[in-house]
Amino acid sequence: MKESISQAPMHIVHVPATSANLGAGFDTAGLALDIYNSIAFCEADTLTIELAEPNPSIPLDERNLIYIAAKQTADFAGRILPPFYMKQYNNIPMASGMGSSAACIVAGIYIADTLLNLWLSKKQILDIANQIEGHPDNVAPAIYGGLCINQNNGGNVLTLQIPVKGDIACCIAYPDFALSTHEARKALPQQVPMADAVHNLSCMALLTAAFYTQDYSLLSSALTDRLHQPYRKHLLTGYDQVIKEANKLGAYGTCISGAGPSMLSFIKESELSSFTESFSIALREIPGNWIAIPSRINANGAIVEEA
């Protein structure tokens, strides 16, 4: 295998983790985090997939999600994807609500774009990712970075990227149990009261205003939700206790990250280290073996560079 890639230029794509929904922004809002999956890749004689850390749940053949996304990108472009070598460095926990699947899809698109010299724009990458993923809330911030507000209008995705500024960062409470998106979706009702829909509309407006004005005190109200979190909280052992402890330590607000089970707290960036240390201690007393993962907010989205 090494002989087959020795003459090929090696690249590496870095794709950030993402947190979708952000309370009231169900299937609409997403945020890029400063945690990455990185994939080194180059053209080769045969498809070869390696993992930096062994993981039996990740296929090492054409069933690999990164390869599937790369192949579909080539198909959309009417091109033939050449065989390639890739090595995955997975830092985003799987089935965690931190966008691990979206990161794989975006990585695959960038791999195909690089190997085939497609020169896709970010909007074209988003359109392909949305076709593969089915919704834009995770893939958009993985591509653009920052906070992304998305509308999926009959397959045409409109994305507003809001650069995140000021004294704000995140701390993720991550438990030792997994929660599939399918299971989380099954918990949702088919209809919701009008008052709950209106509540979420007002909170979504507050969320956008908080980031535009950098008045992050608004997040305590903006992150409240009536469309999905009340129906999913029973799936997250320790849900109420996590929120209580984060609030005691001064978090702006806390919400389920994506479909869960991770939970995202917005905090002051200037207090990121001290908050994480205190939060870690508090989480030890909560059922679910929660740990605290600090993260600044990623501003730029996925990047490809020479390895």
PDB file of C-alpha atoms in Angstrom:
ATOM      1  CA  MET A   1       0.000   0.000   0.000  1.00  0.00           C
ATOM      2  CA  LYS A   2       2.779   2.445   0.856  1.00  0.00           C
ATOM      3  CA  GLU A   3       4.325   1.935  -2.575  1.00  0.00           C
ATOM      4  CA  SER A   4       0.971   2.701  -4.213  1.00  0.00           C
ATOM      5  CA  ILE A   5       0.764   6.131  -2.542  1.00  0.00           C
ATOM      6  CA  SER A   6       4.422   7.127  -2.441  1.00  0.00           C
ATOM      7  CA  GLN A   7       4.158   9.432  -5.474  1.00  0.00           C
ATOM      8  CA  ALA A   8       0.733  10.857  -4.623  1.00  0.00           C
ATOM      9  CA  PRO A   9       0.420  14.187  -2.784  1.00  0.00           C
ATOM     10  CA  MET A  10      -1.029  13.744   0.695  1.00  0.00           C
ATOM     11  CA  HIS A  11      -3.735  16.077   1.981  1.00  0.00           C
ATOM     12  CA  ILE A  12      -5.612  16.302   5.241  1.00  0.00           C
ATOM     13  CA  VAL A  13      -9.132  17.585   5.811  1.00  0.00           C
ATOM     14  CA  HIS A  14     -10.170  18.891   9.216  1.00  0.00           C
ATOM     15  CA  VAL A  15     -13.914  18.973   9.932  1.00  0.00           C
ATOM     16  CA  PRO A  16     -15.303  20.481  13.143  1.00  0.00           C
ATOM     17  CA  ALA A  17     -17.818  18.922  15.470  1.00  0.00           C
ATOM     18  CA  THR A  18     -21.190  20.627  15.501  1.00  0.00           C
ATOM     19  CA  SER A  19     -24.070  21.135  17.887  1.00  0.00           C
ATOM     20  CA  ALA A  20     -27.487  21.372  16.286  1.00  0.00           C
ATOM     21  CA  ASN A  21     -30.881  22.646  17.456  1.00  0.00           C
ATOM     22  CA  LEU A  22     -29.526  24.928  20.207  1.00  0.00           C
ATOM     23  CA  GLY A  23     -32.733  24.737  22.167  1.00  0.00           C
ATOM     24  CA  ALA A  24     -35.504  26.363  20.165  1.00  0.00           C
ATOM     25  CA  GLY A  25     -33.773  26.060  16.772  1.00  0.00           C
ATOM     26  CA  PHE A  26     -34.972  22.515  16.103  1.00  0.00           C
ATOM     27  CA  ASP A  27     -33.661  21.313  12.695  1.00  0.00           C
ATOM     28  CA  THR A  28     -32.728  24.946  11.987  1.00  0.00           C
ATOM     29  CA  ALA A  29     -29.728  26.161  13.990  1.00  0.00           C
ATOM     30  CA  GLY A  30     -26.251  24.699  14.274  1.00  0.00           C
ATOM     31  CA  LEU A  31     -22.925  25.722  15.777  1.00  0.00           C
ATOM     32  CA  ALA A  32     -19.364  24.679  14.871  1.00  0.00           C
ATOM     33  CA  LEU A  33     -17.119  23.593  17.747  1.00  0.00           C
ATOM     34  CA  ASP A  34     -13.342  23.619  18.060  1.00  0.00           C
ATOM     35  CA  ILE A  35     -13.143  19.804  18.109  1.00  0.00           C
ATOM     36  CA  TYR A  36     -12.173  18.037  14.893  1.00  0.00           C
ATOM     37  CA  ASN A  37     -12.131  14.835  12.944  1.00  0.00           C
ATOM     38  CA  SER A  38      -9.105  14.843  10.636  1.00  0.00           C
ATOM     39  CA  ILE A  39      -8.641  12.588   7.619  1.00  0.00           C
ATOM     40  CA  ALA A  40      -5.332  12.249   5.799  1.00  0.00           C
ATOM     41  CA  PHE A  41      -5.840  11.094   2.204  1.00  0.00           C
ATOM     42  CA  CYS A  42      -4.268  10.712  -1.221  1.00  0.00           C
ATOM     43  CA  GLU A  43      -4.918   8.883  -4.452  1.00  0.00           C
ATOM     44  CA  ALA A  44      -3.826   5.219  -4.408  1.00  0.00           C
ATOM     45  CA  ASP A  45      -4.024   2.011  -6.432  1.00  0.00           C
ATOM     46  CA  THR A  46      -6.727   0.535  -4.211  1.00  0.00           C
ATOM     47  CA  LEU A  47      -9.141   1.834  -1.582  1.00  0.00           C
ATOM     48  CA  THR A  48      -7.375   1.598   1.781  1.00  0.00           C
ATOM     49  CA  ILE A  49      -8.851   2.892   5.017  1.00  0.00           C
ATOM     50  CA  GLU A  50      -6.970   3.066   8.304  1.00  0.00           C
ATOM     51  CA  LEU A  51      -7.964   4.307  11.750  1.00  0.00           C
ATOM     52  CA  ALA A  52      -5.649   6.112  14.120  1.00  0.00           C
ATOM     53  CA  GLU A  53      -7.512   4.382  16.971  1.00  0.00           C
ATOM     54  CA  PRO A  54      -9.205   0.987  16.461  1.00  0.00           C
ATOM     55  CA  ASN A  55     -13.002   1.099  16.337  1.00  0.00           C
ATOM     56  CA  PRO A  56     -14.910  -2.030  15.274  1.00  0.00           C
ATOM     57  CA  SER A  57     -18.023   0.028  14.472  1.00  0.00           C
ATOM     58  CA  ILE A  58     -16.289   1.904  11.624  1.00  0.00           C
ATOM     59  CA  PRO A  59     -16.157  -0.052   8.325  1.00  0.00           C
ATOM     60  CA  LEU A  60     -12.822  -0.173   6.549  1.00  0.00           C
ATOM     61  CA  ASP A  61     -14.298  -0.722   3.099  1.00  0.00           C
ATOM     62  CA  GLU A  62     -16.864   0.832   0.764  1.00  0.00           C
ATOM     63  CA  ARG A  63     -19.448   0.886   3.594  1.00  0.00           C
ATOM     64  CA  ASN A  64     -17.429   3.628   5.307  1.00  0.00           C
ATOM     65  CA  LEU A  65     -19.533   6.806   5.446  1.00  0.00           C
ATOM     66  CA  ILE A  66     -16.658   9.013   4.309  1.00  0.00           C
ATOM     67  CA  TYR A  67     -16.167   6.848   1.232  1.00  0.00           C
ATOM     68  CA  ILE A  68     -19.925   6.778   0.559  1.00  0.00           C
ATOM     69  CA  ALA A  69     -20.061  10.600   0.629  1.00  0.00           C
ATOM     70  CA  ALA A  70     -17.002  10.868  -1.636  1.00  0.00           C
ATOM     71  CA  LYS A  71     -18.492   8.387  -4.114  1.00  0.00           C
ATOM     72  CA  GLN A  72     -21.845  10.167  -4.178  1.00  0.00           C
ATOM     73  CA  THR A  73     -20.101  13.486  -4.750  1.00  0.00           C
ATOM     74  CA  ALA A  74     -18.274  12.035  -7.743  1.00  0.00           C
ATOM     75  CA  ASP A  75     -21.549  10.607  -9.036  1.00  0.00           C
ATOM     76  CA  PHE A  76     -23.292  13.988  -8.692  1.00  0.00           C
ATOM     77  CA  ALA A  77     -20.446  15.549 -10.701  1.00  0.00           C
ATOM     78  CA  GLY A  78     -20.603  12.828 -13.356  1.00  0.00           C
ATOM     79  CA  ARG A  79     -17.042  11.743 -12.585  1.00  0.00           C
ATOM     80  CA  ILE A  80     -15.367   8.489 -11.568  1.00  0.00           C
ATOM     81  CA  LEU A  81     -13.885   8.533  -8.071  1.00  0.00           C
ATOM     82  CA  PRO A  82     -10.333   7.142  -8.115  1.00  0.00           C
ATOM     83  CA  PRO A  83      -9.302   4.689  -5.408  1.00  0.00           C
ATOM     84  CA  PHE A  84      -7.626   6.429  -2.495  1.00  0.00           C
ATOM     85  CA  TYR A  85      -5.915   5.886   0.823  1.00  0.00           C
ATOM     86  CA  MET A  86      -7.231   7.580   3.946  1.00  0.00           C
ATOM     87  CA  LYS A  87      -6.458   7.533   7.649  1.00  0.00           C
ATOM     88  CA  GLN A  88      -9.121   8.713  10.084  1.00  0.00           C
ATOM     89  CA  TYR A  89      -8.310  10.594  13.276  1.00  0.00           C
ATOM     90  CA  ASN A  90     -11.646  10.587  15.071  1.00  0.00           C
ATOM     91  CA  ASN A  91     -11.928  13.063  17.935  1.00  0.00           C
ATOM     92  CA  ILE A  92     -15.691  13.589  17.715  1.00  0.00           C
ATOM     93  CA  PRO A  93     -17.498  10.949  19.797  1.00  0.00           C
ATOM     94  CA  MET A  94     -19.939   8.857  17.783  1.00  0.00           C
ATOM     95  CA  ALA A  95     -23.685   8.893  18.569  1.00  0.00           C
ATOM     96  CA  SER A  96     -23.050  11.824  20.902  1.00  0.00           C
ATOM     97  CA  GLY A  97     -25.088  14.659  19.395  1.00  0.00           C
ATOM     98  CA  MET A  98     -21.890  16.377  18.245  1.00  0.00           C
ATOM     99  CA  GLY A  99     -22.228  15.849  14.509  1.00  0.00           C
ATOM    100  CA  SER A 100     -19.932  12.875  13.920  1.00  0.00           C
ATOM    101  CA  SER A 101     -21.952  11.666  10.910  1.00  0.00           C
ATOM    102  CA  ALA A 102     -22.096  15.163   9.428  1.00  0.00           C
ATOM    103  CA  ALA A 103     -18.316  15.453   9.821  1.00  0.00           C
ATOM    104  CA  CYS A 104     -17.839  12.211   7.885  1.00  0.00           C
ATOM    105  CA  ILE A 105     -20.140  13.378   5.091  1.00  0.00           C
ATOM    106  CA  VAL A 106     -18.435  16.751   4.775  1.00  0.00           C
ATOM    107  CA  ALA A 107     -15.000  15.087   4.837  1.00  0.00           C
ATOM    108  CA  GLY A 108     -16.013  12.728   2.030  1.00  0.00           C
ATOM    109  CA  ILE A 109     -17.216  15.608  -0.138  1.00  0.00           C
ATOM    110  CA  TYR A 110     -13.960  17.501   0.356  1.00  0.00           C
ATOM    111  CA  ILE A 111     -11.954  14.375  -0.458  1.00  0.00           C
ATOM    112  CA  ALA A 112     -13.796  13.940  -3.759  1.00  0.00           C
ATOM    113  CA  ASP A 113     -13.505  17.675  -4.476  1.00  0.00           C
ATOM    114  CA  THR A 114      -9.741  17.546  -3.952  1.00  0.00           C
ATOM    115  CA  LEU A 115      -9.013  14.292  -5.799  1.00  0.00           C
ATOM    116  CA  LEU A 116     -11.158  15.253  -8.796  1.00  0.00           C
ATOM    117  CA  ASN A 117     -10.249  18.973  -8.856  1.00  0.00           C
ATOM    118  CA  LEU A 118     -13.933  19.910  -8.815  1.00  0.00           C
ATOM    119  CA  TRP A 119     -13.379  23.316  -7.141  1.00  0.00           C
ATOM    120  CA  LEU A 120     -16.790  23.167  -5.484  1.00  0.00           C
ATOM    121  CA  SER A 121     -18.042  26.280  -3.714  1.00  0.00           C
ATOM    122  CA  LYS A 122     -19.179  26.038  -0.090  1.00  0.00           C
ATOM    123  CA  LYS A 123     -22.778  26.392  -1.282  1.00  0.00           C
ATOM    124  CA  GLN A 124     -22.327  23.453  -3.682  1.00  0.00           C
ATOM    125  CA  ILE A 125     -20.733  21.406  -0.902  1.00  0.00           C
ATOM    126  CA  LEU A 126     -23.681  22.261   1.349  1.00  0.00           C
ATOM    127  CA  ASP A 127     -26.202  21.222  -1.318  1.00  0.00           C
ATOM    128  CA  ILE A 128     -24.486  17.850  -1.770  1.00  0.00           C
ATOM    129  CA  ALA A 129     -24.173  17.316   1.973  1.00  0.00           C
ATOM    130  CA  ASN A 130     -27.836  18.141   2.452  1.00  0.00           C
ATOM    131  CA  GLN A 131     -28.823  15.585  -0.195  1.00  0.00           C
ATOM    132  CA  ILE A 132     -26.813  12.923   1.617  1.00  0.00           C
ATOM    133  CA  GLU A 133     -27.668  13.879   5.215  1.00  0.00           C
ATOM    134  CA  GLY A 134     -31.269  14.960   4.623  1.00  0.00           C
ATOM    135  CA  HIS A 135     -31.110  18.128   6.732  1.00  0.00           C
ATOM    136  CA  PRO A 136     -28.618  21.008   6.970  1.00  0.00           C
ATOM    137  CA  ASP A 137     -28.411  21.845  10.678  1.00  0.00           C
ATOM    138  CA  ASN A 138     -25.183  19.897  11.314  1.00  0.00           C
ATOM    139  CA  VAL A 139     -23.534  19.962   7.897  1.00  0.00           C
ATOM    140  CA  ALA A 140     -23.861  23.739   7.402  1.00  0.00           C
ATOM    141  CA  PRO A 141     -21.752  24.788  10.415  1.00  0.00           C
ATOM    142  CA  ALA A 142     -19.290  21.986   9.641  1.00  0.00           C
ATOM    143  CA  ILE A 143     -18.758  23.679   6.259  1.00  0.00           C
ATOM    144  CA  TYR A 144     -19.095  27.382   7.121  1.00  0.00           C
ATOM    145  CA  GLY A 145     -18.146  27.556  10.803  1.00  0.00           C
ATOM    146  CA  GLY A 146     -19.728  29.835  13.383  1.00  0.00           C
ATOM    147  CA  LEU A 147     -23.462  29.833  14.015  1.00  0.00           C
ATOM    148  CA  CYS A 148     -25.572  28.835  11.024  1.00  0.00           C
ATOM    149  CA  ILE A 149     -29.294  29.476  10.690  1.00  0.00           C
ATOM    150  CA  ASN A 150     -30.721  27.235   7.978  1.00  0.00           C
ATOM    151  CA  GLN A 151     -33.873  26.877   5.945  1.00  0.00           C
ATOM    152  CA  ASN A 152     -34.459  23.789   3.840  1.00  0.00           C
ATOM    153  CA  ASN A 153     -36.809  25.093   1.165  1.00  0.00           C
ATOM    154  CA  GLY A 154     -37.780  22.116  -0.963  1.00  0.00           C
ATOM    155  CA  GLY A 155     -34.198  20.901  -1.087  1.00  0.00           C
ATOM    156  CA  ASN A 156     -32.748  24.368  -1.680  1.00  0.00           C
ATOM    157  CA  VAL A 157     -30.855  25.198   1.492  1.00  0.00           C
ATOM    158  CA  LEU A 158     -30.595  28.808   2.581  1.00  0.00           C
ATOM    159  CA  THR A 159     -27.894  29.363   5.211  1.00  0.00           C
ATOM    160  CA  LEU A 160     -27.065  32.491   7.159  1.00  0.00           C
ATOM    161  CA  GLN A 161     -23.677  32.238   8.835  1.00  0.00           C
ATOM    162  CA  ILE A 162     -23.316  34.448  11.892  1.00  0.00           C
ATOM    163  CA  PRO A 163     -19.711  35.018  12.990  1.00  0.00           C
ATOM    164  CA  VAL A 164     -19.490  34.426  16.737  1.00  0.00           C
ATOM    165  CA  LYS A 165     -17.686  37.180  18.629  1.00  0.00           C
ATOM    166  CA  GLY A 166     -17.247  38.308  22.194  1.00  0.00           C
ATOM    167  CA  ASP A 167     -16.662  36.495  25.459  1.00  0.00           C
ATOM    168  CA  ILE A 168     -18.369  33.178  24.715  1.00  0.00           C
ATOM    169  CA  ALA A 169     -17.370  29.527  24.464  1.00  0.00           C
ATOM    170  CA  CYS A 170     -18.933  26.132  25.154  1.00  0.00           C
ATOM    171  CA  CYS A 171     -18.619  23.277  27.583  1.00  0.00           C
ATOM    172  CA  ILE A 172     -20.115  19.941  26.570  1.00  0.00           C
ATOM    173  CA  ALA A 173     -21.394  17.495  29.166  1.00  0.00           C
ATOM    174  CA  TYR A 174     -20.818  14.068  27.615  1.00  0.00           C
ATOM    175  CA  PRO A 175     -22.175  10.867  29.255  1.00  0.00           C
ATOM    176  CA  ASP A 176     -21.095   7.247  28.885  1.00  0.00           C
ATOM    177  CA  PHE A 177     -24.354   6.190  27.215  1.00  0.00           C
ATOM    178  CA  ALA A 178     -25.221   6.566  23.527  1.00  0.00           C
ATOM    179  CA  LEU A 179     -28.462   7.780  21.990  1.00  0.00           C
ATOM    180  CA  SER A 180     -29.208   7.214  18.322  1.00  0.00           C
ATOM    181  CA  THR A 181     -30.827   9.990  16.312  1.00  0.00           C
ATOM    182  CA  HIS A 182     -33.493   7.479  15.259  1.00  0.00           C
ATOM    183  CA  GLU A 183     -34.428   6.764  18.867  1.00  0.00           C
ATOM    184  CA  ALA A 184     -34.475  10.472  19.710  1.00  0.00           C
ATOM    185  CA  ARG A 185     -36.707  11.182  16.711  1.00  0.00           C
ATOM    186  CA  LYS A 186     -39.172   8.499  17.759  1.00  0.00           C
ATOM    187  CA  ALA A 187     -39.768  10.368  21.031  1.00  0.00           C
ATOM    188  CA  LEU A 188     -41.170  13.419  19.245  1.00  0.00           C
ATOM    189  CA  PRO A 189     -44.905  14.070  18.811  1.00  0.00           C
ATOM    190  CA  GLN A 190     -46.474  14.495  15.386  1.00  0.00           C
ATOM    191  CA  GLN A 191     -48.270  17.673  16.462  1.00  0.00           C
ATOM    192  CA  VAL A 192     -47.552  20.400  19.015  1.00  0.00           C
ATOM    193  CA  PRO A 193     -49.783  23.108  20.547  1.00  0.00           C
ATOM    194  CA  MET A 194     -49.831  26.492  18.807  1.00  0.00           C
ATOM    195  CA  ALA A 195     -48.582  28.165  22.007  1.00  0.00           C
ATOM    196  CA  ASP A 196     -45.478  25.953  21.951  1.00  0.00           C
ATOM    197  CA  ALA A 197     -44.763  26.819  18.312  1.00  0.00           C
ATOM    198  CA  VAL A 198     -45.094  30.536  19.078  1.00  0.00           C
ATOM    199  CA  HIS A 199     -42.795  30.153  22.086  1.00  0.00           C
ATOM    200  CA  ASN A 200     -40.093  28.594  19.913  1.00  0.00           C
ATOM    201  CA  LEU A 201     -40.445  31.292  17.265  1.00  0.00           C
ATOM    202  CA  SER A 202     -39.813  33.985  19.870  1.00  0.00           C
ATOM    203  CA  CYS A 203     -36.862  32.074  21.322  1.00  0.00           C
ATOM    204  CA  MET A 204     -35.323  31.574  17.882  1.00  0.00           C
ATOM    205  CA  ALA A 205     -35.508  35.327  17.307  1.00  0.00           C
ATOM    206  CA  LEU A 206     -33.835  35.880  20.682  1.00  0.00           C
ATOM    207  CA  LEU A 207     -31.089  33.377  19.830  1.00  0.00           C
ATOM    208  CA  THR A 208     -30.228  35.224  16.624  1.00  0.00           C
ATOM    209  CA  ALA A 209     -30.359  38.596  18.406  1.00  0.00           C
ATOM    210  CA  ALA A 210     -28.075  37.340  21.189  1.00  0.00           C
ATOM    211  CA  PHE A 211     -25.301  36.492  18.737  1.00  0.00           C
ATOM    212  CA  TYR A 212     -25.703  39.594  16.593  1.00  0.00           C
ATOM    213  CA  THR A 213     -25.668  41.937  19.604  1.00  0.00           C
ATOM    214  CA  GLN A 214     -23.258  39.813  21.703  1.00  0.00           C
ATOM    215  CA  ASP A 215     -25.748  40.104  24.561  1.00  0.00           C
ATOM    216  CA  TYR A 216     -25.364  36.513  25.675  1.00  0.00           C
ATOM    217  CA  SER A 217     -27.498  37.035  28.758  1.00  0.00           C
ATOM    218  CA  LEU A 218     -30.414  36.522  26.333  1.00  0.00           C
ATOM    219  CA  LEU A 219     -29.431  32.866  25.978  1.00  0.00           C
ATOM    220  CA  SER A 220     -31.017  31.900  29.294  1.00  0.00           C
ATOM    221  CA  SER A 221     -34.378  32.514  27.626  1.00  0.00           C
ATOM    222  CA  ALA A 222     -33.416  31.811  24.014  1.00  0.00           C
ATOM    223  CA  LEU A 223     -32.330  28.219  24.719  1.00  0.00           C
ATOM    224  CA  THR A 224     -35.676  27.217  26.221  1.00  0.00           C
ATOM    225  CA  ASP A 225     -37.655  24.908  23.975  1.00  0.00           C
ATOM    226  CA  ARG A 226     -41.045  23.243  23.781  1.00  0.00           C
ATOM    227  CA  LEU A 227     -40.767  21.244  20.547  1.00  0.00           C
ATOM    228  CA  HIS A 228     -38.204  18.526  21.263  1.00  0.00           C
ATOM    229  CA  GLN A 229     -36.369  18.771  24.607  1.00  0.00           C
ATOM    230  CA  PRO A 230     -39.406  18.101  26.847  1.00  0.00           C
ATOM    231  CA  TYR A 231     -40.043  14.901  24.872  1.00  0.00           C
ATOM    232  CA  ARG A 232     -36.433  13.738  24.880  1.00  0.00           C
ATOM    233  CA  LYS A 233     -35.274  14.576  28.396  1.00  0.00           C
ATOM    234  CA  HIS A 234     -36.401  11.207  29.791  1.00  0.00           C
ATOM    235  CA  LEU A 235     -33.849   9.567  27.472  1.00  0.00           C
ATOM    236  CA  LEU A 236     -31.001  11.467  29.146  1.00  0.00           C
ATOM    237  CA  THR A 237     -30.150  10.230  32.619  1.00  0.00           C
ATOM    238  CA  GLY A 238     -29.252  13.258  34.731  1.00  0.00           C
ATOM    239  CA  TYR A 239     -30.727  15.857  32.354  1.00  0.00           C
ATOM    240  CA  ASP A 240     -32.158  18.181  35.026  1.00  0.00           C
ATOM    241  CA  GLN A 241     -29.104  17.854  37.280  1.00  0.00           C
ATOM    242  CA  VAL A 242     -26.722  18.799  34.455  1.00  0.00           C
ATOM    243  CA  ILE A 243     -28.683  21.987  33.771  1.00  0.00           C
ATOM    244  CA  LYS A 244     -28.867  22.805  37.473  1.00  0.00           C
ATOM    245  CA  GLU A 245     -25.111  22.444  37.986  1.00  0.00           C
ATOM    246  CA  ALA A 246     -24.275  24.439  34.856  1.00  0.00           C
ATOM    247  CA  ASN A 247     -26.557  27.257  36.011  1.00  0.00           C
ATOM    248  CA  LYS A 248     -24.986  27.272  39.477  1.00  0.00           C
ATOM    249  CA  LEU A 249     -21.580  27.767  37.872  1.00  0.00           C
ATOM    250  CA  GLY A 250     -22.768  30.726  35.803  1.00  0.00           C
ATOM    251  CA  ALA A 251     -23.551  29.266  32.373  1.00  0.00           C
ATOM    252  CA  TYR A 252     -25.538  31.529  30.069  1.00  0.00           C
ATOM    253  CA  GLY A 253     -27.766  28.547  29.314  1.00  0.00           C
ATOM    254  CA  THR A 254     -27.746  24.821  28.566  1.00  0.00           C
ATOM    255  CA  CYS A 255     -29.489  22.692  25.943  1.00  0.00           C
ATOM    256  CA  ILE A 256     -29.370  19.224  24.422  1.00  0.00           C
ATOM    257  CA  SER A 257     -26.658  19.052  21.781  1.00  0.00           C
ATOM    258  CA  GLY A 258     -28.281  17.803  18.595  1.00  0.00           C
ATOM    259  CA  ALA A 259     -30.374  14.756  19.379  1.00  0.00           C
ATOM    260  CA  GLY A 260     -28.279  14.059  22.483  1.00  0.00           C
ATOM    261  CA  PRO A 261     -27.128  12.585  24.711  1.00  0.00           C
ATOM    262  CA  SER A 262     -24.519  15.344  25.063  1.00  0.00           C
ATOM    263  CA  MET A 263     -25.611  18.673  26.505  1.00  0.00           C
ATOM    264  CA  LEU A 264     -24.140  22.020  25.539  1.00  0.00           C
ATOM    265  CA  SER A 265     -23.593  24.921  27.929  1.00  0.00           C
ATOM    266  CA  PHE A 266     -22.702  28.405  26.730  1.00  0.00           C
ATOM    267  CA  ILE A 267     -20.206  30.078  29.040  1.00  0.00           C
ATOM    268  CA  LYS A 268     -17.755  32.972  29.112  1.00  0.00           C
ATOM    269  CA  GLU A 269     -14.613  32.141  27.134  1.00  0.00           C
ATOM    270  CA  SER A 270     -12.573  33.941  29.783  1.00  0.00           C
ATOM    271  CA  GLU A 271     -13.848  31.377  32.304  1.00  0.00           C
ATOM    272  CA  LEU A 272     -13.528  28.293  30.104  1.00  0.00           C
ATOM    273  CA  SER A 273     -10.803  26.576  32.143  1.00  0.00           C
ATOM    274  CA  SER A 274     -12.240  27.351  35.577  1.00  0.00           C
ATOM    275  CA  PHE A 275     -15.798  26.468  34.526  1.00  0.00           C
ATOM    276  CA  THR A 276     -14.697  23.156  33.010  1.00  0.00           C
ATOM    277  CA  GLU A 277     -12.759  22.210  36.137  1.00  0.00           C
ATOM    278  CA  SER A 278     -15.687  22.972  38.460  1.00  0.00           C
ATOM    279  CA  PHE A 279     -18.230  21.420  36.094  1.00  0.00           C
ATOM    280  CA  SER A 280     -16.168  18.226  35.881  1.00  0.00           C
ATOM    281  CA  ILE A 281     -16.303  17.870  39.646  1.00  0.00           C
ATOM    282  CA  ALA A 282     -20.055  18.519  39.767  1.00  0.00           C
ATOM    283  CA  LEU A 283     -20.768  16.016  36.980  1.00  0.00           C
ATOM    284  CA  ARG A 284     -19.166  13.191  38.976  1.00  0.00           C
ATOM    285  CA  GLU A 285     -22.155  13.251  41.309  1.00  0.00           C
ATOM    286  CA  ILE A 286     -24.697  12.867  38.474  1.00  0.00           C
ATOM    287  CA  PRO A 287     -25.783   9.401  37.224  1.00  0.00           C
ATOM    288  CA  GLY A 288     -24.521   8.673  33.724  1.00  0.00           C
ATOM    289  CA  ASN A 289     -20.772   9.102  34.237  1.00  0.00           C
ATOM    290  CA  TRP A 290     -20.784  12.530  32.622  1.00  0.00           C
ATOM    291  CA  ILE A 291     -17.548  14.307  31.731  1.00  0.00           C
ATOM    292  CA  ALA A 292     -16.957  17.939  30.729  1.00  0.00           C
ATOM    293  CA  ILE A 293     -15.390  18.753  27.352  1.00  0.00           C
ATOM    294  CA  PRO A 294     -14.365  22.403  26.848  1.00  0.00           C
ATOM    295  CA  SER A 295     -14.595  23.924  23.384  1.00  0.00           C
ATOM    296  CA  ARG A 296     -14.151  27.283  21.810  1.00  0.00           C
ATOM    297  CA  ILE A 297     -16.328  28.052  18.808  1.00  0.00           C
ATOM    298  CA  ASN A 298     -14.912  27.240  15.369  1.00  0.00           C
ATOM    299  CA  ALA A 299     -15.089  30.221  13.034  1.00  0.00           C
ATOM    300  CA  ASN A 300     -14.123  28.823   9.638  1.00  0.00           C
ATOM    301  CA  GLY A 301     -15.572  25.345   9.129  1.00  0.00           C
ATOM    302  CA  ALA A 302     -13.800  22.520   7.319  1.00  0.00           C
ATOM    303  CA  ILE A 303     -10.413  23.096   5.742  1.00  0.00           C
ATOM    304  CA  VAL A 304      -8.168  21.049   3.469  1.00  0.00           C
ATOM    305  CA  GLU A 305      -4.396  21.438   3.563  1.00  0.00           C
ATOM    306  CA  GLU A 306      -1.332  19.595   2.397  1.00  0.00           C
ATOM    307  CA  ALA A 307      -0.217  17.044   4.954  1.00  0.00           C
TER     308      ALA A 307
END
